[in-house]
Amino acid sequence: MSTFLDGIRFSVLDRSRTREGEDAPQALRDTVRLAQEVEALGYHRFWVSEHHGVPGVAGSAPTVLAAAVAAATSTVRVGTGGVMLPNHRPLVVAEQFGVLESLFPGRIDMGIGRSVGFTDGVRRALGRAKEEADRFGEQLAELLGWFTGEQTAHPQVHARPAEGLRVPPFVLATGEGAGTAAAAGLPLVIGDLRGRDRLLKAVDTYRAAFRPSPWAAEPYVVVAGTVAVAATEAEARRLLIPEAWSLAHSRTRGTFPPLAAPERIEGLSMTEKQRGFYEAGLEGHAYGTEEQVAEALERAVKETGAQEVLVTTSTYDRAALSESYRRLARAVGLTARGA
């Protein structure tokens, strides 16, 4: 293991992906079990995500799922990657995180994103339009103001029990949100590892424009990406197949399906367009043996200057996924809790 990775935090984001032949409740229960596993391995955070109306993702209520994760663990930080603020009223989000922090003091993170519902139907069901994302900076300022008691949008209204609590906020970005994070003086979570030039440009923009705030005195960068580790490079690449096919399916058929077994996917007859998306979905990730992945992550950290890596791996075989996280923990030198 390279000593360069000493001091770099490693965390996990689980999207509660469903598998063929498995129902959504099972996926949610497995997310909680995975949190317990990565806590024992020494990962710093465990985050859950927000998706609405997606067949392949069970996680639709991240603060509810975060409560279940926090209740089942004791030391790992728990949060959201993230709550999509344009889908919600800032007051309600503040209240939810206030409750989480009150129940699990000192362990809750508030990851916030700017996406709205994926389809017109979902956006209508949420009562939101695409344009809501354009107000993200304003919504974020209101949200933070509910915690400090300084929000002015709704005089004489207070967020209980959030007001006065300190829940670390993070801004999730694919590029555009970097400026918002910098202006607000908040840590930045940005991905992915594949679009390295765009990633580096956004990180540079964030650092150059960062304004210190009561939430963060200096820039803090978390780079997010898919990481797969196995005994051989070929085995690690095979772990990427189910997610690559789901992405190709969504790009060509409009729905994001549950994960399928690699052997079933390899037997599919794909259109030329599907094959292109599928092959692209397999490239650019950090995958391979422990040594190969440690080298790839060292390069990513050196190039970005990131203080933390957020791993977002999904695959059909849950045992292989757990083994990947065990191998990654060993590769980057994590110390098991209780060891």
mmCIF file of C-alpha atoms in Angstrom:
data_model
loop_
_atom_site.group_PDB
_atom_site.id
_atom_site.type_symbol
_atom_site.label_atom_id
_atom_site.label_comp_id
_atom_site.label_asym_id
_atom_site.label_seq_id
_atom_site.Cartn_x
_atom_site.Cartn_y
_atom_site.Cartn_z
ATOM 1 C CA MET A 1 0.000 0.000 0.000
ATOM 2 C CA SER A 2 1.219 3.493 -0.825
ATOM 3 C CA THR A 3 1.840 5.720 2.155
ATOM 4 C CA PHE A 4 0.496 8.590 0.039
ATOM 5 C CA LEU A 5 -3.028 7.463 0.945
ATOM 6 C CA ASP A 6 -2.315 7.768 4.666
ATOM 7 C CA GLY A 7 -4.712 10.313 6.134
ATOM 8 C CA ILE A 8 -7.152 10.096 3.208
ATOM 9 C CA ARG A 9 -10.650 9.212 4.332
ATOM 10 C CA PHE A 10 -12.585 6.506 2.523
ATOM 11 C CA SER A 11 -16.378 6.388 2.658
ATOM 12 C CA VAL A 12 -19.241 4.491 1.023
ATOM 13 C CA LEU A 13 -22.397 5.598 -0.772
ATOM 14 C CA ASP A 14 -24.952 2.827 -1.281
ATOM 15 C CA ARG A 15 -27.849 3.422 -3.660
ATOM 16 C CA SER A 16 -29.983 0.491 -2.455
ATOM 17 C CA ARG A 17 -29.910 -1.145 -5.894
ATOM 18 C CA THR A 18 -32.402 -3.936 -6.446
ATOM 19 C CA ARG A 19 -31.477 -7.225 -8.099
ATOM 20 C CA GLU A 20 -33.507 -9.350 -10.508
ATOM 21 C CA GLY A 21 -35.611 -11.763 -8.468
ATOM 22 C CA GLU A 22 -35.391 -9.561 -5.369
ATOM 23 C CA ASP A 23 -37.898 -7.063 -3.987
ATOM 24 C CA ALA A 24 -37.202 -3.510 -2.841
ATOM 25 C CA PRO A 25 -37.547 -4.251 0.901
ATOM 26 C CA GLN A 26 -34.718 -6.777 0.581
ATOM 27 C CA ALA A 27 -32.501 -4.153 -1.051
ATOM 28 C CA LEU A 28 -33.139 -1.734 1.807
ATOM 29 C CA ARG A 29 -32.381 -4.352 4.446
ATOM 30 C CA ASP A 30 -29.168 -5.226 2.612
ATOM 31 C CA THR A 31 -28.162 -1.558 2.638
ATOM 32 C CA VAL A 32 -28.394 -1.570 6.434
ATOM 33 C CA ARG A 33 -26.355 -4.780 6.612
ATOM 34 C CA LEU A 34 -23.720 -3.324 4.289
ATOM 35 C CA ALA A 35 -23.439 -0.298 6.557
ATOM 36 C CA GLN A 36 -22.616 -2.590 9.450
ATOM 37 C CA GLU A 37 -19.966 -4.339 7.364
ATOM 38 C CA VAL A 38 -18.189 -1.187 6.205
ATOM 39 C CA GLU A 39 -18.337 0.280 9.704
ATOM 40 C CA ALA A 40 -16.403 -2.742 10.988
ATOM 41 C CA LEU A 41 -13.868 -2.341 8.155
ATOM 42 C CA GLY A 42 -13.049 1.227 9.191
ATOM 43 C CA TYR A 43 -14.744 3.345 6.516
ATOM 44 C CA HIS A 44 -15.402 6.919 7.625
ATOM 45 C CA ARG A 45 -18.973 7.537 6.380
ATOM 46 C CA PHE A 46 -21.891 5.568 5.030
ATOM 47 C CA TRP A 47 -24.321 7.543 2.881
ATOM 48 C CA VAL A 48 -27.611 6.697 1.174
ATOM 49 C CA SER A 49 -29.239 8.283 -1.875
ATOM 50 C CA GLU A 50 -32.567 9.672 -3.129
ATOM 51 C CA HIS A 51 -34.295 8.371 -6.260
ATOM 52 C CA HIS A 52 -37.995 8.475 -7.141
ATOM 53 C CA GLY A 53 -39.901 6.088 -9.380
ATOM 54 C CA VAL A 54 -36.784 4.143 -10.456
ATOM 55 C CA PRO A 55 -37.355 0.367 -10.820
ATOM 56 C CA GLY A 56 -33.745 -0.461 -10.007
ATOM 57 C CA VAL A 57 -33.348 1.727 -6.913
ATOM 58 C CA ALA A 58 -35.213 1.163 -3.638
ATOM 59 C CA GLY A 59 -33.862 4.201 -1.792
ATOM 60 C CA SER A 60 -36.508 6.902 -2.164
ATOM 61 C CA ALA A 61 -36.472 8.387 1.362
ATOM 62 C CA PRO A 62 -32.852 8.970 2.364
ATOM 63 C CA THR A 63 -33.423 10.530 5.780
ATOM 64 C CA VAL A 64 -35.662 7.626 6.781
ATOM 65 C CA LEU A 65 -33.100 5.102 5.561
ATOM 66 C CA ALA A 66 -30.292 7.055 7.252
ATOM 67 C CA ALA A 67 -32.171 6.709 10.554
ATOM 68 C CA ALA A 68 -32.305 2.934 10.116
ATOM 69 C CA VAL A 69 -28.594 2.823 9.265
ATOM 70 C CA ALA A 70 -27.631 5.004 12.218
ATOM 71 C CA ALA A 71 -29.721 2.857 14.569
ATOM 72 C CA ALA A 72 -27.969 -0.303 13.339
ATOM 73 C CA THR A 73 -24.443 1.134 13.685
ATOM 74 C CA SER A 74 -22.562 2.959 16.410
ATOM 75 C CA THR A 75 -19.435 4.728 15.133
ATOM 76 C CA VAL A 76 -19.537 5.268 11.356
ATOM 77 C CA ARG A 77 -20.843 8.665 10.254
ATOM 78 C CA VAL A 78 -24.205 8.398 8.498
ATOM 79 C CA GLY A 79 -25.676 10.735 5.925
ATOM 80 C CA THR A 80 -27.201 11.344 2.542
ATOM 81 C CA GLY A 81 -25.632 11.429 -0.855
ATOM 82 C CA GLY A 82 -27.885 13.181 -1.108
ATOM 83 C CA VAL A 83 -31.198 14.780 -0.376
ATOM 84 C CA MET A 84 -32.222 16.552 -3.592
ATOM 85 C CA LEU A 85 -33.174 19.937 -2.231
ATOM 86 C CA PRO A 86 -35.278 21.141 -5.195
ATOM 87 C CA ASN A 87 -37.665 18.233 -4.465
ATOM 88 C CA HIS A 88 -38.387 19.456 -0.923
ATOM 89 C CA ARG A 89 -39.124 22.460 1.223
ATOM 90 C CA PRO A 90 -35.941 23.538 3.040
ATOM 91 C CA LEU A 91 -37.788 23.734 6.363
ATOM 92 C CA VAL A 92 -38.816 20.073 6.155
ATOM 93 C CA VAL A 93 -35.261 19.008 5.254
ATOM 94 C CA ALA A 94 -33.890 20.977 8.211
ATOM 95 C CA GLU A 95 -36.421 19.384 10.544
ATOM 96 C CA GLN A 96 -35.567 15.890 9.326
ATOM 97 C CA PHE A 97 -31.847 16.365 9.847
ATOM 98 C CA GLY A 98 -32.512 18.045 13.171
ATOM 99 C CA VAL A 99 -34.317 14.915 14.310
ATOM 100 C CA LEU A 100 -31.492 12.689 13.032
ATOM 101 C CA GLU A 101 -28.823 14.746 14.788
ATOM 102 C CA SER A 102 -30.854 14.783 17.994
ATOM 103 C CA LEU A 103 -31.166 11.001 17.964
ATOM 104 C CA PHE A 104 -27.595 10.281 16.824
ATOM 105 C CA PRO A 105 -25.537 13.284 17.967
ATOM 106 C CA GLY A 106 -22.210 13.853 16.261
ATOM 107 C CA ARG A 107 -22.714 11.176 13.601
ATOM 108 C CA ILE A 108 -24.974 12.764 10.964
ATOM 109 C CA ASP A 109 -23.926 14.341 7.643
ATOM 110 C CA MET A 110 -26.231 16.380 5.416
ATOM 111 C CA GLY A 111 -25.330 15.804 1.765
ATOM 112 C CA ILE A 112 -27.451 18.030 -0.490
ATOM 113 C CA GLY A 113 -27.901 17.892 -4.275
ATOM 114 C CA ARG A 114 -29.623 20.036 -6.900
ATOM 115 C CA SER A 115 -31.311 17.405 -9.094
ATOM 116 C CA VAL A 116 -35.061 17.214 -9.574
ATOM 117 C CA GLY A 117 -37.182 14.192 -10.514
ATOM 118 C CA PHE A 118 -35.783 12.235 -13.460
ATOM 119 C CA THR A 119 -38.947 12.237 -15.594
ATOM 120 C CA ASP A 120 -41.812 14.648 -16.199
ATOM 121 C CA GLY A 121 -44.186 12.248 -14.451
ATOM 122 C CA VAL A 122 -42.039 12.056 -11.335
ATOM 123 C CA ARG A 123 -41.600 15.835 -11.261
ATOM 124 C CA ARG A 124 -45.362 16.324 -11.502
ATOM 125 C CA ALA A 125 -45.883 13.804 -8.696
ATOM 126 C CA LEU A 126 -43.369 15.706 -6.564
ATOM 127 C CA GLY A 127 -44.998 19.023 -7.451
ATOM 128 C CA ARG A 128 -41.732 20.345 -8.862
ATOM 129 C CA ALA A 129 -40.579 21.666 -12.227
ATOM 130 C CA LYS A 130 -37.134 21.452 -13.828
ATOM 131 C CA GLU A 131 -36.645 25.137 -13.101
ATOM 132 C CA GLU A 132 -36.551 24.429 -9.350
ATOM 133 C CA ALA A 133 -32.917 23.369 -9.775
ATOM 134 C CA ASP A 134 -32.058 26.915 -10.863
ATOM 135 C CA ARG A 135 -32.947 28.120 -7.360
ATOM 136 C CA PHE A 136 -30.558 25.727 -5.646
ATOM 137 C CA GLY A 137 -28.305 28.430 -4.215
ATOM 138 C CA GLU A 138 -31.280 30.238 -2.721
ATOM 139 C CA GLN A 139 -32.742 27.012 -1.326
ATOM 140 C CA LEU A 140 -29.397 26.047 0.176
ATOM 141 C CA ALA A 141 -29.038 29.404 1.920
ATOM 142 C CA GLU A 142 -32.508 29.026 3.401
ATOM 143 C CA LEU A 143 -31.736 25.485 4.561
ATOM 144 C CA LEU A 144 -28.566 26.554 6.370
ATOM 145 C CA GLY A 145 -30.433 29.494 7.851
ATOM 146 C CA TRP A 146 -32.895 27.157 9.547
ATOM 147 C CA PHE A 147 -29.984 25.694 11.523
ATOM 148 C CA THR A 148 -28.422 29.029 12.462
ATOM 149 C CA GLY A 149 -31.730 30.806 13.082
ATOM 150 C CA GLU A 150 -30.760 33.420 10.482
ATOM 151 C CA GLN A 151 -33.144 32.566 7.658
ATOM 152 C CA THR A 152 -35.287 35.520 6.597
ATOM 153 C CA ALA A 153 -37.673 33.897 4.113
ATOM 154 C CA HIS A 154 -40.181 33.094 6.841
ATOM 155 C CA PRO A 155 -39.912 35.519 9.782
ATOM 156 C CA GLN A 156 -40.887 34.232 13.227
ATOM 157 C CA VAL A 157 -40.786 30.603 12.044
ATOM 158 C CA HIS A 158 -38.221 28.279 13.620
ATOM 159 C CA ALA A 159 -37.077 24.806 12.644
ATOM 160 C CA ARG A 160 -37.405 22.466 15.592
ATOM 161 C CA PRO A 161 -35.224 20.740 16.684
ATOM 162 C CA ALA A 162 -32.729 21.818 13.990
ATOM 163 C CA GLU A 163 -32.119 25.391 15.118
ATOM 164 C CA GLY A 164 -28.838 25.628 16.988
ATOM 165 C CA LEU A 165 -27.607 22.168 15.933
ATOM 166 C CA ARG A 166 -24.485 21.603 13.834
ATOM 167 C CA VAL A 167 -25.062 19.056 11.086
ATOM 168 C CA PRO A 168 -22.135 19.151 8.612
ATOM 169 C CA PRO A 169 -23.466 20.094 5.158
ATOM 170 C CA PHE A 170 -21.948 18.895 1.862
ATOM 171 C CA VAL A 171 -22.839 19.969 -1.672
ATOM 172 C CA LEU A 172 -23.042 17.225 -4.310
ATOM 173 C CA ALA A 173 -22.003 18.354 -7.748
ATOM 174 C CA THR A 174 -21.167 17.120 -11.221
ATOM 175 C CA GLY A 175 -19.645 20.475 -12.131
ATOM 176 C CA GLU A 176 -22.265 23.217 -11.886
ATOM 177 C CA GLY A 177 -22.663 22.872 -8.132
ATOM 178 C CA ALA A 178 -18.982 23.538 -7.496
ATOM 179 C CA GLY A 179 -19.526 27.295 -7.648
ATOM 180 C CA THR A 180 -22.489 27.055 -5.290
ATOM 181 C CA ALA A 181 -20.425 25.075 -2.771
ATOM 182 C CA ALA A 182 -17.596 27.606 -2.996
ATOM 183 C CA ALA A 183 -19.884 30.607 -2.516
ATOM 184 C CA ALA A 184 -21.562 28.986 0.490
ATOM 185 C CA GLY A 185 -18.242 27.892 1.988
ATOM 186 C CA LEU A 186 -19.203 24.216 2.108
ATOM 187 C CA PRO A 187 -17.387 20.920 1.440
ATOM 188 C CA LEU A 188 -17.746 19.633 -2.117
ATOM 189 C CA VAL A 189 -18.598 16.078 -3.181
ATOM 190 C CA ILE A 190 -17.874 15.643 -6.862
ATOM 191 C CA GLY A 191 -17.633 12.805 -9.367
ATOM 192 C CA ASP A 192 -16.934 10.873 -11.159
ATOM 193 C CA LEU A 193 -13.411 9.552 -11.664
ATOM 194 C CA ARG A 194 -14.002 8.909 -15.372
ATOM 195 C CA GLY A 195 -14.381 12.520 -16.517
ATOM 196 C CA ARG A 196 -11.022 13.525 -15.093
ATOM 197 C CA ASP A 197 -10.475 16.760 -17.061
ATOM 198 C CA ARG A 198 -13.928 18.092 -16.210
ATOM 199 C CA LEU A 199 -13.504 16.940 -12.619
ATOM 200 C CA LEU A 200 -10.189 18.753 -12.222
ATOM 201 C CA LYS A 201 -11.584 21.939 -13.759
ATOM 202 C CA ALA A 202 -14.534 21.943 -11.354
ATOM 203 C CA VAL A 203 -12.281 21.297 -8.348
ATOM 204 C CA ASP A 204 -9.963 24.145 -9.370
ATOM 205 C CA THR A 205 -12.958 26.456 -9.759
ATOM 206 C CA TYR A 206 -14.225 25.459 -6.325
ATOM 207 C CA ARG A 207 -10.907 26.062 -4.582
ATOM 208 C CA ALA A 208 -10.302 29.395 -6.317
ATOM 209 C CA ALA A 209 -13.765 30.737 -5.443
ATOM 210 C CA PHE A 210 -14.113 29.261 -1.954
ATOM 211 C CA ARG A 211 -15.236 31.659 0.759
ATOM 212 C CA PRO A 212 -14.653 30.564 4.364
ATOM 213 C CA SER A 213 -17.871 30.146 6.306
ATOM 214 C CA PRO A 214 -19.008 29.089 9.773
ATOM 215 C CA TRP A 215 -19.396 25.615 8.270
ATOM 216 C CA ALA A 216 -15.896 25.259 6.778
ATOM 217 C CA ALA A 217 -12.781 27.386 7.136
ATOM 218 C CA GLU A 218 -11.143 26.012 3.996
ATOM 219 C CA PRO A 219 -12.037 23.929 0.927
ATOM 220 C CA TYR A 220 -12.754 20.252 1.450
ATOM 221 C CA VAL A 221 -13.019 17.962 -1.566
ATOM 222 C CA VAL A 222 -14.586 14.512 -1.666
ATOM 223 C CA VAL A 223 -14.171 12.720 -5.005
ATOM 224 C CA ALA A 224 -16.796 10.083 -5.767
ATOM 225 C CA GLY A 225 -16.492 7.142 -8.091
ATOM 226 C CA THR A 226 -16.916 3.452 -8.738
ATOM 227 C CA VAL A 227 -14.235 1.188 -7.297
ATOM 228 C CA ALA A 228 -14.150 -2.599 -7.716
ATOM 229 C CA VAL A 229 -11.492 -4.850 -6.214
ATOM 230 C CA ALA A 230 -11.042 -8.596 -6.695
ATOM 231 C CA ALA A 231 -8.340 -11.248 -6.869
ATOM 232 C CA THR A 232 -7.729 -10.500 -10.556
ATOM 233 C CA GLU A 233 -8.326 -7.571 -12.870
ATOM 234 C CA ALA A 234 -10.746 -9.669 -14.943
ATOM 235 C CA GLU A 235 -12.826 -10.558 -11.886
ATOM 236 C CA ALA A 236 -12.952 -6.927 -10.811
ATOM 237 C CA ARG A 237 -14.070 -5.827 -14.272
ATOM 238 C CA ARG A 238 -16.801 -8.459 -14.150
ATOM 239 C CA LEU A 239 -18.223 -6.750 -11.058
ATOM 240 C CA LEU A 240 -18.900 -3.675 -13.220
ATOM 241 C CA ILE A 241 -21.019 -5.526 -15.799
ATOM 242 C CA PRO A 242 -24.459 -5.334 -14.081
ATOM 243 C CA GLU A 243 -24.348 -1.568 -13.549
ATOM 244 C CA ALA A 244 -22.947 -0.965 -17.045
ATOM 245 C CA TRP A 245 -25.882 -2.840 -18.568
ATOM 246 C CA SER A 246 -28.428 -1.010 -16.402
ATOM 247 C CA LEU A 247 -26.994 2.298 -17.617
ATOM 248 C CA ALA A 248 -27.071 1.154 -21.259
ATOM 249 C CA HIS A 249 -30.662 -0.027 -20.813
ATOM 250 C CA SER A 250 -31.709 3.301 -19.302
ATOM 251 C CA ARG A 251 -30.062 5.278 -22.102
ATOM 252 C CA THR A 252 -31.784 3.275 -24.835
ATOM 253 C CA ARG A 253 -35.100 2.224 -23.284
ATOM 254 C CA GLY A 254 -35.797 4.983 -20.789
ATOM 255 C CA THR A 255 -35.952 2.863 -17.631
ATOM 256 C CA PHE A 256 -33.225 2.023 -15.129
ATOM 257 C CA PRO A 257 -33.731 -1.672 -14.334
ATOM 258 C CA PRO A 258 -32.699 -3.917 -11.430
ATOM 259 C CA LEU A 259 -29.216 -5.393 -11.621
ATOM 260 C CA ALA A 260 -28.893 -8.612 -13.602
ATOM 261 C CA ALA A 261 -26.316 -11.390 -13.234
ATOM 262 C CA PRO A 262 -23.212 -10.936 -15.424
ATOM 263 C CA GLU A 263 -23.705 -14.288 -17.149
ATOM 264 C CA ARG A 264 -27.209 -13.280 -18.255
ATOM 265 C CA ILE A 265 -25.974 -9.951 -19.566
ATOM 266 C CA GLU A 266 -23.151 -11.595 -21.484
ATOM 267 C CA GLY A 267 -25.737 -13.718 -23.292
ATOM 268 C CA LEU A 268 -27.859 -10.753 -24.380
ATOM 269 C CA SER A 269 -28.150 -9.595 -27.966
ATOM 270 C CA MET A 270 -27.456 -5.847 -27.796
ATOM 271 C CA THR A 271 -28.088 -3.240 -30.443
ATOM 272 C CA GLU A 272 -25.078 -1.311 -31.653
ATOM 273 C CA LYS A 273 -26.187 1.686 -29.624
ATOM 274 C CA GLN A 274 -26.680 -0.400 -26.487
ATOM 275 C CA ARG A 275 -23.297 -2.038 -26.961
ATOM 276 C CA GLY A 276 -21.676 1.373 -27.180
ATOM 277 C CA PHE A 277 -23.237 2.587 -23.938
ATOM 278 C CA TYR A 278 -22.472 -0.747 -22.270
ATOM 279 C CA GLU A 279 -18.791 -0.721 -23.215
ATOM 280 C CA ALA A 280 -18.474 2.931 -22.176
ATOM 281 C CA GLY A 281 -20.023 2.021 -18.804
ATOM 282 C CA LEU A 282 -17.205 -0.432 -18.157
ATOM 283 C CA GLU A 283 -14.385 2.033 -18.751
ATOM 284 C CA GLY A 284 -12.641 4.644 -16.613
ATOM 285 C CA HIS A 285 -13.448 3.229 -13.174
ATOM 286 C CA ALA A 286 -10.892 2.234 -10.566
ATOM 287 C CA TYR A 287 -10.924 -1.553 -10.724
ATOM 288 C CA GLY A 288 -8.473 -4.418 -10.476
ATOM 289 C CA THR A 289 -6.366 -6.076 -7.826
ATOM 290 C CA GLU A 290 -5.623 -4.380 -4.516
ATOM 291 C CA GLU A 291 -2.309 -3.093 -5.851
ATOM 292 C CA GLN A 292 -3.839 -1.786 -9.092
ATOM 293 C CA VAL A 293 -6.667 -0.007 -7.310
ATOM 294 C CA ALA A 294 -4.361 1.547 -4.711
ATOM 295 C CA GLU A 295 -2.239 2.954 -7.555
ATOM 296 C CA ALA A 296 -5.309 4.282 -9.403
ATOM 297 C CA LEU A 297 -6.677 5.967 -6.283
ATOM 298 C CA GLU A 298 -3.295 7.446 -5.451
ATOM 299 C CA ARG A 299 -3.242 9.084 -8.907
ATOM 300 C CA ALA A 300 -6.790 10.401 -8.455
ATOM 301 C CA VAL A 301 -6.001 11.854 -5.035
ATOM 302 C CA LYS A 302 -2.756 13.428 -6.243
ATOM 303 C CA GLU A 303 -4.450 15.020 -9.248
ATOM 304 C CA THR A 304 -7.466 16.363 -7.359
ATOM 305 C CA GLY A 305 -5.899 17.059 -3.968
ATOM 306 C CA ALA A 306 -8.991 15.420 -2.457
ATOM 307 C CA GLN A 307 -9.164 14.783 1.262
ATOM 308 C CA GLU A 308 -11.680 11.964 0.891
ATOM 309 C CA VAL A 309 -12.871 9.302 -1.560
ATOM 310 C CA LEU A 310 -16.545 8.284 -1.682
ATOM 311 C CA VAL A 311 -17.017 4.833 -3.222
ATOM 312 C CA THR A 312 -20.317 4.139 -5.005
ATOM 313 C CA THR A 313 -19.956 0.568 -6.285
ATOM 314 C CA SER A 314 -22.980 -1.526 -7.326
ATOM 315 C CA THR A 315 -22.961 -5.130 -8.553
ATOM 316 C CA TYR A 316 -25.315 -8.117 -8.704
ATOM 317 C CA ASP A 317 -23.410 -10.428 -6.354
ATOM 318 C CA ARG A 318 -23.678 -9.020 -2.846
ATOM 319 C CA ALA A 319 -21.012 -11.353 -1.473
ATOM 320 C CA ALA A 320 -18.601 -10.160 -4.157
ATOM 321 C CA LEU A 321 -19.504 -6.552 -3.337
ATOM 322 C CA SER A 322 -18.706 -7.114 0.337
ATOM 323 C CA GLU A 323 -15.430 -8.771 -0.620
ATOM 324 C CA SER A 324 -14.576 -5.786 -2.830
ATOM 325 C CA TYR A 325 -15.010 -3.433 0.117
ATOM 326 C CA ARG A 326 -12.876 -5.725 2.299
ATOM 327 C CA ARG A 327 -10.116 -5.768 -0.294
ATOM 328 C CA LEU A 328 -10.334 -2.004 -0.778
ATOM 329 C CA ALA A 329 -10.056 -1.412 2.970
ATOM 330 C CA ARG A 330 -6.922 -3.539 3.000
ATOM 331 C CA ALA A 331 -5.514 -1.871 -0.112
ATOM 332 C CA VAL A 332 -5.760 1.653 1.291
ATOM 333 C CA GLY A 333 -4.767 0.729 4.837
ATOM 334 C CA LEU A 334 -7.995 1.237 6.770
ATOM 335 C CA THR A 335 -7.937 0.165 10.400
ATOM 336 C CA ALA A 336 -10.776 -2.131 11.359
ATOM 337 C CA ARG A 337 -12.885 -0.829 14.222
ATOM 338 C CA GLY A 338 -12.209 -2.781 17.374
ATOM 339 C CA ALA A 339 -8.892 -4.028 16.018
#
